[in-house]
Amino acid sequence: LSGISKYFFRNNPSDALSGTLLADYVAENYKSVAIMSEQTDYAQGVKEVFIQEAQKKNLNIVDIEDFDSKTTDFRSILTKIKSKNPDVVLINPQTAEKIGKIAKQAKNIDLKALFVGNLFGTDKILHNDINVEGMIFYDNTGLTTDKGKEFLSKYKQAYNVDPSFTFYGGASYDSIYLLSQAISSAGDNTDKVA
């Protein structure tokens, strides 16, 4: 969506950045990769950018496997990937729950490749999951500034739970303040706000 309109802007990284950074890391440190990607707009967007960047860097892509969102048994895909003997497997789903399931099934078939993943490294679902131990994630930074800590504290007071994705919670909070500041500065002139 970046650049779609002068009225649209983002205050968080794009899917393209995720795919680029993951491909850069893998290409700099390994020779081959297999890709497992969920069939959603988000995951496919990350995958396509990853593939483009990997090809630019001459990273050997040994297999690309897409899976339906309803898939729960990944053993056939993982067995096929295992036969290609990649150094790394990019696990690229829409949600963190899938990462844990895939990682567990990969360990059950003794797939030895390093797993890398996108965005879910800070997800609480994975904090105690031994199957993802050693996995490398691309993720956004935490909320470590005073304003970030204030937001997290207020959120916890209001809902009695931490936000699932602290960065996106903070970015959403910031977006309201950015819009408010723009309107305060420019009034109701939308061209000036943009």
XYZ file of C-alpha atoms in Angstrom:
194
model
C 0.000 0.000 0.000
C 2.989 2.299 0.316
C 2.690 5.236 -2.073
C -0.937 4.483 -2.976
C -2.085 7.986 -2.049
C -0.750 11.180 -0.548
C -3.228 10.549 2.268
C -1.770 7.158 3.102
C 1.431 6.725 5.049
C 2.840 4.082 7.290
C 4.603 4.388 10.586
C 5.815 0.807 10.619
C 7.954 -1.305 8.272
C 6.435 -2.770 5.120
C 6.227 -6.438 4.168
C 8.833 -5.681 1.511
C 11.321 -4.656 4.170
C 10.695 -7.912 6.044
C 11.374 -10.018 2.957
C 14.471 -8.001 2.083
C 16.031 -8.187 5.542
C 15.371 -11.918 5.863
C 16.891 -12.616 2.429
C 19.899 -10.421 3.201
C 20.583 -12.282 6.442
C 20.206 -15.743 4.915
C 22.269 -14.909 1.804
C 25.101 -13.444 3.881
C 25.369 -16.496 6.124
C 24.140 -19.569 4.233
C 24.150 -21.138 0.771
C 20.695 -22.673 0.370
C 17.144 -22.105 1.542
C 13.731 -23.734 1.308
C 10.624 -21.595 1.686
C 7.329 -22.525 3.360
C 4.718 -19.811 2.957
C 1.067 -19.586 3.864
C -1.321 -18.645 1.049
C -2.342 -15.235 2.378
C -1.707 -11.810 0.870
C 0.691 -10.874 3.668
C 2.765 -14.069 3.622
C 2.875 -14.245 -0.173
C 4.045 -10.619 -0.346
C 6.913 -11.331 2.044
C 7.763 -14.510 0.114
C 7.889 -12.779 -3.281
C 10.240 -10.065 -2.007
C 12.378 -12.705 -0.268
C 12.681 -14.661 -3.532
C 13.613 -11.549 -5.552
C 16.279 -10.519 -3.036
C 17.608 -14.073 -2.666
C 17.992 -14.394 -6.444
C 19.862 -11.070 -6.627
C 22.295 -12.436 -4.053
C 22.641 -15.844 -5.741
C 21.155 -17.694 -2.789
C 20.194 -21.206 -3.874
C 16.429 -21.667 -3.377
C 16.020 -25.448 -3.299
C 12.268 -25.586 -2.740
C 9.224 -23.320 -2.455
C 6.144 -24.748 -0.768
C 2.903 -22.830 -0.263
C 0.260 -24.120 2.113
C -3.411 -23.393 2.680
C -4.373 -21.556 5.854
C -6.357 -24.568 7.050
C -3.319 -26.876 6.924
C -2.379 -28.453 10.248
C -0.236 -31.387 9.100
C 2.953 -30.140 7.471
C 4.877 -33.429 7.495
C 4.612 -34.102 3.745
C 5.895 -30.600 2.929
C 8.650 -30.883 5.533
C 9.684 -34.336 4.285
C 10.002 -32.957 0.752
C 12.065 -30.028 2.058
C 14.245 -32.379 4.132
C 15.078 -34.356 0.969
C 16.477 -31.142 -0.593
C 18.845 -30.642 2.386
C 18.660 -26.835 2.708
C 20.843 -24.925 5.146
C 17.831 -22.791 6.126
C 14.050 -23.050 6.024
C 12.059 -19.823 5.903
C 8.807 -20.437 7.786
C 6.485 -17.672 6.617
C 2.934 -17.974 7.970
C 0.248 -15.443 8.788
C 0.201 -16.248 12.512
C 2.587 -17.368 15.245
C 0.589 -20.524 16.021
C 1.598 -22.006 12.670
C 5.302 -21.472 13.389
C 5.126 -23.608 16.517
C 3.247 -26.409 14.726
C 5.642 -26.412 11.777
C 8.730 -26.331 13.995
C 7.440 -29.230 16.115
C 6.648 -31.381 13.092
C 10.049 -30.542 11.550
C 11.814 -31.705 14.712
C 9.711 -34.879 14.727
C 11.068 -35.821 11.283
C 14.597 -34.720 12.279
C 14.862 -31.831 9.830
C 18.191 -30.254 10.804
C 18.066 -26.946 8.906
C 18.080 -23.600 10.703
C 14.620 -22.023 10.792
C 14.114 -18.327 10.142
C 10.813 -16.548 10.449
C 9.040 -13.283 10.121
C 7.664 -10.991 12.826
C 6.620 -13.436 15.495
C 9.781 -13.581 17.588
C 8.193 -11.484 20.308
C 4.823 -13.217 20.196
C 3.931 -14.574 23.622
C 2.627 -17.800 22.068
C 6.198 -18.739 21.186
C 7.922 -17.653 24.419
C 7.765 -21.089 26.035
C 7.751 -23.206 22.883
C 10.931 -25.315 22.925
C 10.373 -26.231 19.274
C 11.328 -22.725 18.142
C 14.446 -22.544 20.306
C 17.339 -21.351 18.132
C 15.038 -20.004 15.424
C 15.967 -16.588 14.034
C 13.192 -14.039 13.571
C 13.000 -10.705 11.840
C 10.931 -8.542 14.130
C 10.236 -4.912 14.886
C 11.834 -3.231 17.839
C 10.192 -3.173 21.226
C 8.710 -0.095 22.827
C 11.654 1.055 24.927
C 11.219 4.834 24.879
C 9.452 6.642 27.700
C 6.342 7.096 25.525
C 6.450 3.416 24.558
C 6.686 2.328 28.177
C 3.849 4.708 29.084
C 1.654 3.215 26.338
C 2.356 -0.342 27.517
C 1.580 0.584 31.111
C -1.722 2.277 30.187
C -2.697 -0.630 27.949
C -2.055 -3.154 30.716
C -4.056 -1.032 33.200
C -6.988 -0.766 30.794
C -7.128 -4.392 29.574
C -5.213 -6.328 32.246
C -3.039 -7.937 29.564
C -0.075 -6.920 27.429
C -0.760 -6.259 23.720
C -0.080 -9.295 21.513
C 2.236 -7.331 19.247
C 3.667 -4.472 21.249
C 5.201 -2.710 18.266
C 1.958 -2.625 16.273
C -0.038 -1.592 19.312
C 2.363 1.297 19.821
C 2.391 2.180 16.123
C -1.413 2.297 16.079
C -1.374 4.511 19.153
C 1.204 6.784 17.485
C -0.812 7.020 14.270
C -3.698 8.662 16.114
C -1.336 11.207 17.647
C 0.328 11.867 14.271
C -3.064 12.518 12.682
C -4.126 14.725 15.596
C -0.916 16.731 15.326
C -1.355 17.148 11.558
C -4.949 18.357 11.960
C -3.933 20.717 14.779
C -1.223 22.205 12.559
C -3.139 22.350 9.261
C -6.772 22.618 10.277
C -9.303 20.971 8.023
C -7.318 21.560 4.807
C -6.685 17.966 3.703
C -3.920 18.962 1.278
C -1.985 20.531 4.134
C -2.635 17.558 6.408
C -1.294 15.188 3.750
